[in-house]
Tab-separated table of C-alpha atoms and ligand atoms in Angstrom:
chain	number	residue	atom	x	y	z
U	107	MET	CA	0.000	0.000	0.000
U	108	LYS	CA	2.813	2.331	1.017
U	109	SER	CA	4.743	1.701	-2.197
U	110	MET	CA	1.612	2.327	-4.325
U	111	LYS	CA	1.122	5.705	-2.677
U	112	LEU	CA	4.762	6.543	-3.230
U	113	LEU	CA	4.440	5.672	-6.889
U	114	ALA	CA	1.405	7.900	-7.155
U	115	ILE	CA	3.297	10.998	-6.081
U	116	LEU	CA	6.238	10.439	-8.387
U	117	PRO	CA	6.157	11.539	-11.997
U	118	GLY	CA	8.014	8.314	-12.794
U	119	ASN	CA	4.721	6.507	-12.368
U	120	CYS	CA	3.253	8.274	-15.368
U	121	ILE	CA	6.477	8.279	-17.316
U	122	GLN	CA	6.716	4.496	-17.053
U	123	SER	CA	3.158	3.898	-18.116
U	124	LEU	CA	3.563	6.409	-20.907
U	125	SER	CA	6.667	4.832	-22.327
U	126	LYS	CA	4.776	1.526	-22.383
U	127	ASN	CA	2.119	3.334	-24.311
U	128	PHE	CA	4.598	4.742	-26.811
U	129	SER	CA	5.966	1.252	-27.526
U	130	THR	CA	2.615	-0.431	-28.051
U	131	GLY	CA	2.468	1.011	-31.560
U	132	PRO	CA	-0.768	1.016	-33.534
U	133	ALA	CA	-2.598	-1.020	-30.877
U	134	SER	CA	-2.649	2.102	-28.675
U	135	LEU	CA	-4.849	4.883	-30.023
U	136	GLN	CA	-4.713	6.889	-26.824
U	137	ARG	CA	-3.276	10.359	-27.381
U	138	HIS	CA	-0.423	11.222	-25.082
U	139	PHE	CA	1.671	14.328	-24.632
U	140	LYS	CA	4.868	15.121	-22.873
U	141	ILE	CA	3.239	18.400	-21.750
U	142	LEU	CA	-0.524	18.774	-21.504
U	143	VAL	CA	-1.933	22.235	-20.753
U	144	VAL	CA	-5.563	22.574	-19.678
U	145	GLY	CA	-6.903	26.073	-20.360
U	146	ALA	CA	-5.315	28.516	-22.813
U	147	GLY	CA	-5.950	31.888	-21.230
U	148	ALA	CA	-3.239	34.270	-20.060
U	149	GLY	CA	-1.212	31.639	-18.183
U	150	GLY	CA	-1.951	28.520	-20.265
U	151	CYS	CA	-1.257	30.036	-23.670
U	152	SER	CA	1.992	31.523	-22.509
U	153	VAL	CA	3.370	28.309	-20.931
U	154	ALA	CA	2.192	26.169	-23.860
U	155	ASN	CA	4.334	28.318	-26.153
U	156	LYS	CA	7.245	28.289	-23.734
U	157	PHE	CA	7.308	24.494	-23.611
U	158	ALA	CA	6.781	24.189	-27.350
U	159	HIS	CA	10.119	26.051	-27.646
U	160	HIS	CA	11.760	23.594	-25.238
U	161	VAL	CA	10.337	20.159	-26.089
U	162	GLY	CA	8.957	20.790	-29.603
U	163	GLY	CA	5.384	21.794	-30.401
U	164	GLU	CA	4.394	18.276	-31.428
U	165	LYS	CA	4.876	17.101	-27.830
U	166	VAL	CA	2.555	19.757	-26.424
U	167	GLY	CA	-1.205	19.268	-26.186
U	168	VAL	CA	-3.669	21.993	-25.198
U	169	ILE	CA	-7.267	21.439	-24.101
U	170	GLU	CA	-9.225	24.674	-24.545
U	171	PRO	CA	-12.863	25.003	-25.704
U	172	ASN	CA	-12.871	28.640	-26.863
U	173	ASP	CA	-12.243	29.759	-30.436
U	174	GLU	CA	-11.281	33.160	-29.142
U	175	HIS	CA	-8.761	34.350	-26.598
U	176	TYR	CA	-9.708	37.381	-24.509
U	177	TYR	CA	-7.333	39.957	-23.049
U	178	GLN	CA	-9.612	40.493	-20.060
U	179	PRO	CA	-7.644	43.367	-18.455
U	180	MET	CA	-8.858	45.528	-21.340
U	181	TRP	CA	-12.491	45.077	-20.312
U	182	THR	CA	-12.152	47.846	-17.709
U	183	LEU	CA	-11.394	50.234	-20.571
U	184	VAL	CA	-14.138	48.724	-22.768
U	185	GLY	CA	-16.718	49.273	-19.996
U	186	GLY	CA	-15.319	52.783	-19.470
U	187	GLY	CA	-15.766	53.674	-23.141
U	188	VAL	CA	-12.018	53.991	-23.846
U	189	LYS	CA	-11.440	50.832	-25.953
U	190	LYS	CA	-13.502	48.674	-28.287
U	191	LEU	CA	-14.399	45.112	-27.315
U	192	GLN	CA	-12.818	43.713	-30.479
U	193	ASP	CA	-9.438	45.161	-29.361
U	194	SER	CA	-9.483	42.575	-26.534
U	195	VAL	CA	-9.971	39.508	-28.757
U	196	GLN	CA	-7.721	37.352	-30.941
U	197	LYS	CA	-8.266	33.989	-32.599
U	198	MET	CA	-7.040	31.162	-30.356
U	199	SER	CA	-5.594	29.403	-33.414
U	200	LYS	CA	-3.208	32.331	-33.975
U	201	LEU	CA	-1.841	32.163	-30.441
U	202	LEU	CA	-1.408	28.457	-29.678
U	203	PRO	CA	1.876	26.648	-30.481
U	204	LYS	CA	2.181	26.164	-34.242
U	205	LYS	CA	3.040	22.473	-34.194
U	206	GLY	CA	1.080	21.677	-31.025
U	207	THR	CA	-2.186	19.778	-30.789
U	208	TRP	CA	-5.194	21.896	-29.861
U	209	MET	CA	-8.094	19.828	-28.530
U	210	LYS	CA	-10.980	22.268	-28.915
U	211	THR	CA	-13.045	20.884	-26.088
U	212	LYS	CA	-13.487	21.021	-22.336
U	213	ALA	CA	-11.689	18.945	-19.753
U	214	VAL	CA	-14.365	17.139	-17.728
U	215	ALA	CA	-12.264	14.997	-15.361
U	216	PHE	CA	-8.731	14.779	-14.005
U	217	ASP	CA	-7.179	11.469	-12.939
U	218	PRO	CA	-3.746	12.301	-11.551
U	219	GLU	CA	-3.092	8.668	-10.552
U	220	LYS	CA	-3.508	7.474	-14.145
U	221	CYS	CA	-2.082	10.744	-15.561
U	222	THR	CA	-5.109	11.352	-17.737
U	223	VAL	CA	-7.513	14.177	-18.432
U	224	THR	CA	-10.910	13.244	-19.858
U	225	THR	CA	-12.440	15.518	-22.484
U	226	ALA	CA	-16.130	16.309	-23.041
U	227	GLU	CA	-16.137	13.682	-25.826
U	228	GLY	CA	-14.975	11.026	-23.357
U	229	GLU	CA	-11.438	10.808	-24.672
U	230	GLU	CA	-8.819	10.054	-22.021
U	231	VAL	CA	-5.767	12.105	-22.919
U	232	LYS	CA	-2.568	10.943	-21.291
U	233	TYR	CA	0.271	13.188	-20.152
U	234	GLU	CA	3.726	13.020	-18.736
U	235	TYR	CA	3.493	16.498	-17.212
U	236	LEU	CA	0.306	18.477	-16.680
U	237	ILE	CA	-0.154	22.241	-16.331
U	238	VAL	CA	-3.542	23.311	-14.987
U	239	ALA	CA	-4.504	26.816	-16.158
U	240	THR	CA	-8.296	26.912	-16.189
U	241	GLY	CA	-8.775	30.327	-14.574
U	242	LEU	CA	-11.987	31.091	-12.676
U	243	GLN	CA	-15.649	30.538	-13.419
U	244	LEU	CA	-18.238	33.285	-12.860
U	245	ASN	CA	-21.071	32.076	-10.615
U	246	TYR	CA	-23.961	34.390	-11.520
U	247	ASN	CA	-26.531	31.876	-10.324
U	248	LYS	CA	-25.364	32.436	-6.730
U	249	ILE	CA	-27.155	35.792	-6.871
U	250	LYS	CA	-30.918	35.463	-7.089
U	251	GLY	CA	-32.390	37.306	-10.069
U	252	LEU	CA	-29.022	38.319	-11.537
U	253	PRO	CA	-29.124	36.257	-14.763
U	254	GLU	CA	-32.596	37.707	-15.524
U	255	ALA	CA	-31.406	41.222	-14.635
U	256	PHE	CA	-28.517	40.928	-17.101
U	257	ASP	CA	-30.942	39.874	-19.813
U	258	THR	CA	-33.746	42.349	-19.154
U	259	ASP	CA	-32.383	45.457	-17.424
U	260	PRO	CA	-30.094	47.767	-19.459
U	261	THR	CA	-28.842	49.418	-16.249
U	262	VAL	CA	-27.315	46.148	-14.941
U	263	CYS	CA	-23.870	45.351	-16.336
U	264	SER	CA	-20.552	43.647	-15.578
U	265	ASN	CA	-17.050	44.193	-16.936
U	266	TYR	CA	-16.258	40.605	-15.921
U	267	ASP	CA	-18.100	39.012	-18.816
U	268	TYR	CA	-17.555	39.248	-22.562
U	269	ASN	CA	-21.334	39.598	-23.098
U	270	TYR	CA	-22.216	41.987	-20.322
U	271	VAL	CA	-19.193	44.304	-20.566
U	272	GLN	CA	-20.878	45.598	-23.722
U	273	LYS	CA	-23.717	46.910	-21.540
U	274	THR	CA	-21.496	48.973	-19.250
U	275	TRP	CA	-20.617	51.954	-21.436
U	276	PRO	CA	-24.190	52.524	-22.737
U	277	ALA	CA	-25.466	52.235	-19.130
U	278	ILE	CA	-22.939	54.860	-17.979
U	279	GLN	CA	-23.909	57.195	-20.804
U	280	ASN	CA	-27.665	56.730	-20.293
U	281	PHE	CA	-27.536	57.244	-16.512
U	282	LYS	CA	-29.657	60.245	-15.584
U	283	GLY	CA	-29.009	60.352	-11.822
U	284	GLY	CA	-29.872	58.390	-8.675
U	285	ASN	CA	-27.977	55.494	-7.102
U	286	ALA	CA	-25.043	54.116	-9.085
U	287	ILE	CA	-23.935	50.978	-7.250
U	288	PHE	CA	-20.734	48.976	-7.770
U	289	THR	CA	-20.342	45.609	-5.993
U	290	PHE	CA	-17.547	43.320	-4.761
U	291	PRO	CA	-18.534	39.696	-3.862
U	292	ASN	CA	-17.561	37.511	-0.899
U	293	THR	CA	-15.270	35.138	-2.824
U	294	PRO	CA	-11.741	35.459	-4.213
U	295	ILE	CA	-11.946	37.165	-7.612
U	296	LYS	CA	-9.650	37.990	-10.504
U	297	CYS	CA	-8.254	41.518	-10.514
U	298	ALA	CA	-9.517	42.723	-7.157
U	299	GLY	CA	-9.095	46.309	-8.364
U	300	ALA	CA	-11.458	46.025	-11.340
U	301	PRO	CA	-14.727	46.423	-9.351
U	302	GLN	CA	-13.637	49.901	-8.249
U	303	LYS	CA	-11.749	50.947	-11.416
U	304	ILE	CA	-15.012	51.096	-13.333
U	305	MET	CA	-16.541	53.199	-10.565
U	306	TYR	CA	-13.781	55.789	-10.955
U	307	LEU	CA	-14.141	55.849	-14.740
U	308	ALA	CA	-17.935	56.206	-14.521
U	309	GLU	CA	-17.761	58.914	-11.843
U	310	ASP	CA	-15.191	60.804	-13.894
U	311	TRP	CA	-17.430	60.695	-16.968
U	312	TRP	CA	-20.533	61.774	-15.027
U	313	ARG	CA	-18.517	64.627	-13.458
U	314	LYS	CA	-17.262	65.825	-16.845
U	315	ASN	CA	-20.730	65.539	-18.393
U	316	GLY	CA	-22.763	67.432	-15.795
U	317	MET	CA	-24.331	64.371	-14.160
U	318	ARG	CA	-22.268	64.161	-10.976
U	319	GLU	CA	-24.532	66.334	-8.802
U	320	LYS	CA	-27.425	63.968	-9.438
U	321	ALA	CA	-25.463	60.774	-8.748
U	322	ASN	CA	-24.945	58.866	-5.500
U	323	VAL	CA	-21.860	56.817	-6.326
U	324	ILE	CA	-21.784	53.830	-3.975
U	325	PHE	CA	-19.233	50.987	-3.615
U	326	ASN	CA	-20.752	48.069	-1.675
U	327	SER	CA	-17.944	45.651	-0.880
U	328	SER	CA	-17.855	42.348	0.985
U	329	LEU	CA	-14.354	43.246	2.101
U	330	GLY	CA	-13.383	45.399	5.063
U	331	VAL	CA	-10.800	47.551	3.242
U	332	ILE	CA	-10.658	49.286	-0.135
U	333	PHE	CA	-7.445	47.485	-1.202
U	334	GLY	CA	-5.259	44.856	0.454
U	335	VAL	CA	-1.982	46.819	0.333
U	336	LYS	CA	-1.888	49.769	2.719
U	337	LYS	CA	0.197	52.071	0.538
U	338	TYR	CA	-2.306	51.934	-2.330
U	339	ALA	CA	-5.352	51.794	-0.031
U	340	ASN	CA	-4.265	55.138	1.455
U	341	SER	CA	-4.088	56.695	-2.024
U	342	LEU	CA	-7.454	55.233	-3.058
U	343	ASN	CA	-9.178	56.400	0.119
U	344	LYS	CA	-8.029	59.945	-0.686
U	345	VAL	CA	-9.438	59.664	-4.223
U	346	ILE	CA	-12.764	58.390	-2.856
U	347	GLU	CA	-13.006	61.091	-0.223
U	348	SER	CA	-12.030	63.950	-2.515
U	349	ARG	CA	-14.619	62.918	-5.115
U	350	GLY	CA	-17.470	62.236	-2.682
U	351	MET	CA	-17.982	58.532	-3.353
U	352	LYS	CA	-19.544	56.404	-0.615
U	353	VAL	CA	-18.094	53.040	0.460
U	354	ASN	CA	-20.081	50.507	2.493
U	355	TYR	CA	-17.926	47.624	3.710
U	356	LYS	CA	-19.067	44.074	4.515
U	357	ARG	CA	-22.020	44.308	2.142
U	358	ASN	CA	-22.550	41.271	-0.086
U	359	LEU	CA	-24.993	41.331	-3.004
U	360	ILE	CA	-27.430	38.408	-2.697
U	361	GLU	CA	-30.367	39.380	-4.909
U	362	VAL	CA	-31.298	41.692	-7.793
U	363	ARG	CA	-34.932	42.597	-8.563
U	364	PRO	CA	-34.859	44.097	-12.039
U	365	GLU	CA	-38.615	44.771	-12.145
U	366	THR	CA	-38.371	47.204	-9.188
U	367	ARG	CA	-34.668	48.051	-9.660
U	368	GLU	CA	-33.687	46.911	-6.185
U	369	ALA	CA	-30.445	45.284	-5.051
U	370	ILE	CA	-30.425	43.310	-1.794
U	371	PHE	CA	-27.209	43.139	0.223
U	372	GLN	CA	-26.421	40.985	3.213
U	373	ASN	CA	-24.668	42.803	6.049
U	374	LEU	CA	-21.758	40.451	6.762
U	375	ASP	CA	-21.185	42.047	10.160
U	376	SER	CA	-24.701	41.299	11.330
U	377	PRO	CA	-24.952	38.144	13.484
U	378	THR	CA	-28.547	37.687	12.316
U	379	GLY	CA	-27.742	38.023	8.599
U	380	GLU	CA	-29.592	41.325	8.323
U	381	THR	CA	-30.208	42.559	4.764
U	382	GLU	CA	-30.437	46.033	3.231
U	383	THR	CA	-32.285	47.029	0.093
U	384	PHE	CA	-30.871	49.666	-2.237
U	385	LYS	CA	-32.771	51.189	-5.142
U	386	TYR	CA	-30.503	51.457	-8.149
U	387	GLU	CA	-30.441	53.411	-11.385
U	388	PHE	CA	-27.112	51.814	-12.405
U	389	LEU	CA	-25.683	48.530	-11.103
U	390	HIS	CA	-22.245	47.156	-11.942
U	391	VAL	CA	-21.957	43.611	-10.589
U	392	THR	CA	-18.757	41.701	-9.879
U	393	PRO	CA	-20.045	38.125	-9.572
U	394	PRO	CA	-18.884	35.490	-7.070
U	395	MET	CA	-16.177	33.279	-8.578
U	396	SER	CA	-14.614	29.857	-8.062
U	397	THR	CA	-12.458	27.468	-10.017
U	398	PRO	CA	-14.480	25.678	-12.751
U	399	ASP	CA	-16.586	22.762	-11.416
U	400	VAL	CA	-14.318	20.184	-13.091
U	401	VAL	CA	-11.350	21.500	-11.120
U	402	ARG	CA	-13.289	21.967	-7.896
U	403	ASP	CA	-14.527	18.365	-8.071
U	404	SER	CA	-11.074	16.939	-8.842
U	405	PRO	CA	-8.438	15.481	-6.501
U	406	LEU	CA	-6.162	18.414	-7.376
U	407	VAL	CA	-7.650	21.012	-5.054
U	408	ASP	CA	-7.384	22.210	-1.456
U	409	ALA	CA	-10.372	22.564	0.869
U	410	ALA	CA	-11.273	25.925	-0.693
U	411	GLY	CA	-11.372	24.402	-4.200
U	412	PHE	CA	-8.145	25.871	-5.634
U	413	VAL	CA	-5.364	23.843	-7.268
U	414	ASP	CA	-3.089	22.980	-4.363
U	415	VAL	CA	0.397	24.129	-5.341
U	416	ASP	CA	3.499	25.070	-3.422
U	417	LYS	CA	3.292	28.871	-3.489
U	418	ASN	CA	7.003	29.282	-4.306
U	419	THR	CA	7.605	26.489	-6.839
U	420	LEU	CA	4.052	26.226	-8.318
U	421	GLN	CA	4.398	22.431	-8.259
U	422	HIS	CA	1.360	20.497	-7.055
U	423	LYS	CA	1.760	19.540	-3.392
U	424	LYS	CA	0.880	15.885	-3.980
U	425	TYR	CA	1.564	15.148	-7.662
U	426	SER	CA	5.056	16.193	-8.665
U	427	ASN	CA	4.352	15.994	-12.409
U	428	ILE	CA	1.554	18.564	-12.114
U	429	PHE	CA	1.965	22.337	-11.956
U	430	GLY	CA	-0.628	25.100	-11.712
U	431	ILE	CA	-0.593	28.640	-13.019
U	432	GLY	CA	-2.817	31.693	-12.821
U	433	ASP	CA	-6.164	32.263	-11.161
U	434	CYS	CA	-7.019	28.589	-10.525
U	435	THR	CA	-4.209	27.991	-8.007
U	436	ASN	CA	-4.085	28.662	-4.285
U	437	ALA	CA	-0.867	30.730	-4.485
U	438	PRO	CA	-1.900	33.453	-2.015
U	439	THR	CA	-1.557	36.492	-4.219
U	440	SER	CA	-3.930	38.796	-6.054
U	441	LYS	CA	-5.178	36.959	-9.160
U	442	THR	CA	-4.051	38.885	-12.245
U	443	ALA	CA	-2.558	38.365	-15.692
U	444	ALA	CA	0.510	40.145	-14.295
U	445	ALA	CA	0.808	37.439	-11.617
U	446	ALA	CA	0.370	34.732	-14.276
U	447	ALA	CA	3.198	36.358	-16.296
U	448	ALA	CA	5.575	36.289	-13.342
U	449	GLN	CA	4.551	32.695	-12.612
U	450	CYS	CA	5.346	31.636	-16.211
U	451	GLY	CA	9.087	32.071	-15.745
U	452	ILE	CA	9.055	30.276	-12.389
U	453	LEU	CA	7.034	27.385	-13.772
U	454	GLU	CA	9.266	27.141	-16.827
U	455	THR	CA	12.462	26.876	-14.773
U	456	ASN	CA	11.021	24.477	-12.205
U	457	LEU	CA	9.219	22.137	-14.571
U	458	ARG	CA	12.309	21.926	-16.763
U	459	ALA	CA	14.306	21.004	-13.644
U	460	VAL	CA	11.787	18.292	-12.737
U	461	MET	CA	11.936	16.956	-16.300
U	462	ALA	CA	15.727	16.768	-16.028
U	463	ASN	CA	15.587	15.169	-12.558
U	464	LYS	CA	17.249	18.206	-11.015
U	465	PRO	CA	16.241	20.278	-7.982
U	466	MET	CA	13.866	23.168	-8.585
U	467	THR	CA	15.604	26.532	-8.202
U	468	ALA	CA	13.050	29.231	-9.047
U	469	GLN	CA	10.967	30.763	-6.249
U	470	TYR	CA	7.830	32.814	-6.873
U	471	ASP	CA	7.626	35.815	-4.542
U	472	GLY	CA	3.933	36.518	-5.208
U	473	TYR	CA	4.583	39.372	-7.686
U	474	THR	CA	1.312	40.783	-8.924
U	475	SER	CA	0.230	44.108	-10.286
U	476	CYS	CA	-2.958	46.101	-10.507
U	477	PRO	CA	-3.153	49.263	-12.604
U	478	LEU	CA	-5.761	51.181	-10.594
U	479	ILE	CA	-7.238	53.580	-13.105
U	480	THR	CA	-8.811	56.429	-11.158
U	481	ALA	CA	-9.996	58.553	-14.123
U	482	ARG	CA	-9.380	58.921	-17.840
U	483	GLY	CA	-5.696	59.865	-17.863
U	484	LYS	CA	-4.934	58.837	-14.258
U	485	CYS	CA	-3.641	55.579	-12.793
U	486	ILE	CA	-1.982	54.290	-9.632
U	487	LEU	CA	0.173	51.318	-10.676
U	488	ALA	CA	0.102	48.941	-7.695
U	489	GLU	CA	2.765	46.210	-7.746
U	490	PHE	CA	3.427	44.027	-4.732
U	491	ASP	CA	4.425	40.584	-3.380
U	492	PHE	CA	2.846	37.865	-1.191
U	493	ASP	CA	3.317	39.971	1.939
U	494	GLY	CA	1.882	43.161	0.478
U	495	ASN	CA	5.313	44.781	0.115
U	496	PRO	CA	5.334	47.141	-2.887
U	497	LEU	CA	7.557	45.791	-5.713
U	498	GLU	CA	7.445	48.826	-7.974
U	499	THR	CA	9.103	48.648	-11.381
U	500	PHE	CA	9.747	52.354	-11.831
U	501	PRO	CA	12.020	54.447	-9.597
U	502	ILE	CA	9.175	56.865	-8.775
U	503	ASN	CA	6.379	56.695	-6.225
U	504	GLN	CA	3.722	54.579	-7.969
U	505	GLY	CA	1.243	55.286	-5.160
U	506	LYS	CA	0.466	58.613	-6.883
U	507	GLU	CA	-2.081	59.049	-9.681
U	508	ARG	CA	-0.092	59.451	-12.895
U	509	MET	CA	-0.803	59.990	-16.582
U	510	THR	CA	2.281	57.908	-17.518
U	511	MET	CA	0.906	54.857	-15.697
U	512	TYR	CA	-2.454	55.331	-17.440
U	513	HIS	CA	-0.660	55.083	-20.784
U	514	MET	CA	1.258	52.039	-19.539
U	515	LYS	CA	-2.081	50.353	-18.839
U	516	LYS	CA	-3.921	51.570	-21.942
U	517	ASP	CA	-1.226	51.448	-24.614
U	518	VAL	CA	1.870	49.505	-23.467
U	519	MET	CA	0.494	46.538	-21.503
U	520	PRO	CA	-1.742	45.228	-24.321
U	521	GLN	CA	1.290	45.213	-26.643
U	522	ILE	CA	3.373	43.302	-24.094
U	523	TYR	CA	0.517	40.829	-23.644
U	524	TRP	CA	-0.127	40.090	-27.309
U	525	HIS	CA	3.423	40.274	-28.629
U	526	MET	CA	5.531	38.968	-25.729
U	527	MET	CA	3.485	37.124	-23.117
U	528	MET	CA	1.338	35.114	-25.500
U	529	ASN	CA	4.297	33.625	-27.331
U	530	GLY	CA	6.099	32.782	-24.101
U	531	HIS	CA	8.639	35.605	-24.018
U	532	TRP	CA	7.418	37.646	-21.040
U	533	ASN	CA	8.002	36.688	-17.404
U	534	GLY	CA	6.893	39.980	-15.870
U	535	PRO	CA	8.918	43.134	-15.278
U	536	GLY	CA	11.341	41.685	-12.656
U	537	VAL	CA	14.439	42.203	-14.797
U	538	TYR	CA	13.472	45.793	-15.646
U	539	ARG	CA	12.707	46.504	-11.989
U	540	LYS	CA	16.207	45.398	-11.007
U	541	LEU	CA	17.749	47.509	-13.777
U	542	MET	CA	15.742	50.591	-12.831
U	543	HIS	CA	16.607	50.178	-9.173
U	544	LEU	CA	20.266	49.445	-9.992
U	545	GLY	CA	19.968	45.875	-8.784
U	546	MET	CA	18.472	46.826	-5.425
U	547	ASP	CA	15.060	46.197	-3.875
U	548	GLY	CA	12.671	49.153	-3.692
U	549	PRO	CA	12.684	51.234	-0.486
U	550	GLU	CA	9.585	49.522	0.960
U	551	LYS	CA	10.995	46.007	0.470
U	552	GLN	CA	14.310	47.104	1.999
U	553	ALA	CA	12.477	48.567	4.983
U	554	ALA	CA	10.371	45.387	5.353
U	555	SER	CA	13.381	43.081	5.307
U	556	ALA	CA	15.488	45.349	7.602
V	828	FAD	P1	-7.891	32.919	-17.931
V	828	FAD	O1	-7.099	33.928	-18.685
V	828	FAD	O2	-9.245	33.303	-17.472
V	828	FAD	O3	-7.979	31.611	-18.847
V	828	FAD	C1	-8.575	30.420	-18.431
V	828	FAD	C2	-8.799	29.554	-19.662
V	828	FAD	O4	-9.194	28.256	-19.237
V	828	FAD	C3	-9.904	30.076	-20.555
V	828	FAD	O5	-9.429	30.215	-21.880
V	828	FAD	C4	-11.007	29.052	-20.439
V	828	FAD	O6	-11.749	28.884	-21.643
V	828	FAD	C5	-10.204	27.790	-20.108
V	828	FAD	N1	-10.998	26.765	-19.417
V	828	FAD	C6	-11.879	26.928	-18.408
V	828	FAD	N2	-12.426	25.749	-18.080
V	828	FAD	C7	-11.866	24.817	-18.882
V	828	FAD	C8	-12.026	23.410	-19.039
V	828	FAD	N3	-12.895	22.712	-18.289
V	828	FAD	N4	-11.296	22.765	-19.980
V	828	FAD	C9	-10.410	23.448	-20.757
V	828	FAD	N5	-10.231	24.779	-20.665
V	828	FAD	C10	-10.943	25.459	-19.744
V	828	FAD	N6	-5.121	41.311	-14.773
V	828	FAD	C11	-4.061	42.178	-14.792
V	828	FAD	O7	-2.919	41.723	-14.734
V	828	FAD	N7	-4.230	43.522	-14.872
V	828	FAD	C12	-5.448	44.084	-14.981
V	828	FAD	O8	-5.578	45.298	-15.078
V	828	FAD	C13	-6.588	43.216	-14.988
V	828	FAD	N8	-7.833	43.717	-15.103
V	828	FAD	C14	-8.898	42.866	-15.237
V	828	FAD	C15	-10.151	43.415	-15.444
V	828	FAD	C16	-11.245	42.577	-15.649
V	828	FAD	C17	-12.595	43.184	-15.883
V	828	FAD	C18	-11.065	41.169	-15.649
V	828	FAD	C19	-12.241	40.266	-15.924
V	828	FAD	C20	-9.826	40.624	-15.402
V	828	FAD	C21	-8.729	41.463	-15.180
V	828	FAD	N9	-7.461	40.950	-14.926
V	828	FAD	C22	-6.375	41.805	-14.872
V	828	FAD	C23	-7.304	39.539	-14.533
V	828	FAD	C24	-6.752	38.656	-15.626
V	828	FAD	O9	-7.527	38.737	-16.799
V	828	FAD	C25	-6.731	37.204	-15.124
V	828	FAD	O10	-6.115	37.180	-13.851
V	828	FAD	C26	-5.958	36.324	-16.076
V	828	FAD	O11	-6.634	36.241	-17.307
V	828	FAD	C27	-5.768	34.933	-15.469
V	828	FAD	O12	-5.191	34.069	-16.388
V	828	FAD	P2	-5.547	32.507	-16.336
V	828	FAD	O13	-4.756	31.896	-17.427
V	828	FAD	O14	-5.389	32.004	-14.959
V	828	FAD	O15	-7.109	32.435	-16.650
């Protein structure tokens, strides 16, 4: 029994059974890949291309159901009327490894003991090494009335969804006053700054277009703070105060009634689960999120349902031939494409070491970034590590609202994403940060480690 368990945690288990498979010739029709990537979003597409460079595209398989790849960070600007939705989309076929195998389907089961992933068609695809990169699923049905509200009420929108982000800008423009409510749910989400970025863009537009006096701009958040890193929270609180926006903490949206335009929030501080009803004339919803059901129901996850990886190496804690990247893992950092970029380089180094039977040397420090747009032309570029220490790339105080950082977000980052990250050539700005700080840590990190 003991030896079976030991086998199960060693990649050798799968490698042995795979090499048997390779030698069985035509009798074996089972597809097998040296590297199998499940999910080709920001993290998956980038690592698939990285490993295609290393092991050859023909040894890389990708399971991904979508024809199109979305650059989701642009949706803040789409909702804010700055960019067009089509600027955020490219054909998946253009981005995936040229000689790789794209299985255009969903993964429906993971069997890490047999080293297989089952597709929606029932095919068991075998792998030597697996990279799980499925991102997060949006759980609209956890909020009563929300799916109907999205379909029937033009004032209800969400930048988090390809379909509903198209409602945001018209809803901002058509707003004629009253309560404009922006929500933050009681689950981990991707880009924890996005629920408030759209509030700042909307408020800015209403202010510049004579609507501000008639608007009550309200941020109802399940959290207890505006942002998890104190330096940037201080800056954001000043923005909120100076522009007269109202923040209610520990308020979780549980129901939307589109026919009466009411939003019901649970007061998370109330021992009796007290609720409050807000009338709304504009409602931007950030839905609750989780890993996709197939991941949540698999043996790969921790108790909270996230892929259980070592936060520094990104290797699965139980199965050494499995790695995780991006939003679906339990690495305790803010879930962003910027984090996925930094993780790519770590995963590349460590998985290559595992493949060569060498010790893993790369250590992820939790680097993540959130360009907090506070108006058209203004942005606070938050960058920080696992412990909330700022890890700023530029040798200036990024806690200030700056036009330069707005252009970084609007014009430079999309180029880096499409032309460097997607083909596996971008591991985040770590190297540039070191250069700009002459090889030293930023002042906050130095102070923290002193
Ligand atoms: P994703 O990019 O979401 O990709 C997951 C992929 O897995 C998808 O292609 C999906 O189709 C696939 N998949 C899912 N289930 C299955 C299955 N069963 N089988 C096979 N494939 C599957 N990040 C930033 O860095 N900066 C920002 O400013 C920023 N702003 C954002 C604003 C908004 C409005 C949103 C929505 C996101 C923002 N993000 C931002 C977050 C960023 O987009 C995500 O963190 C990033 O895309 C995560 O990458 P990922 O690869 O983990 O997941």
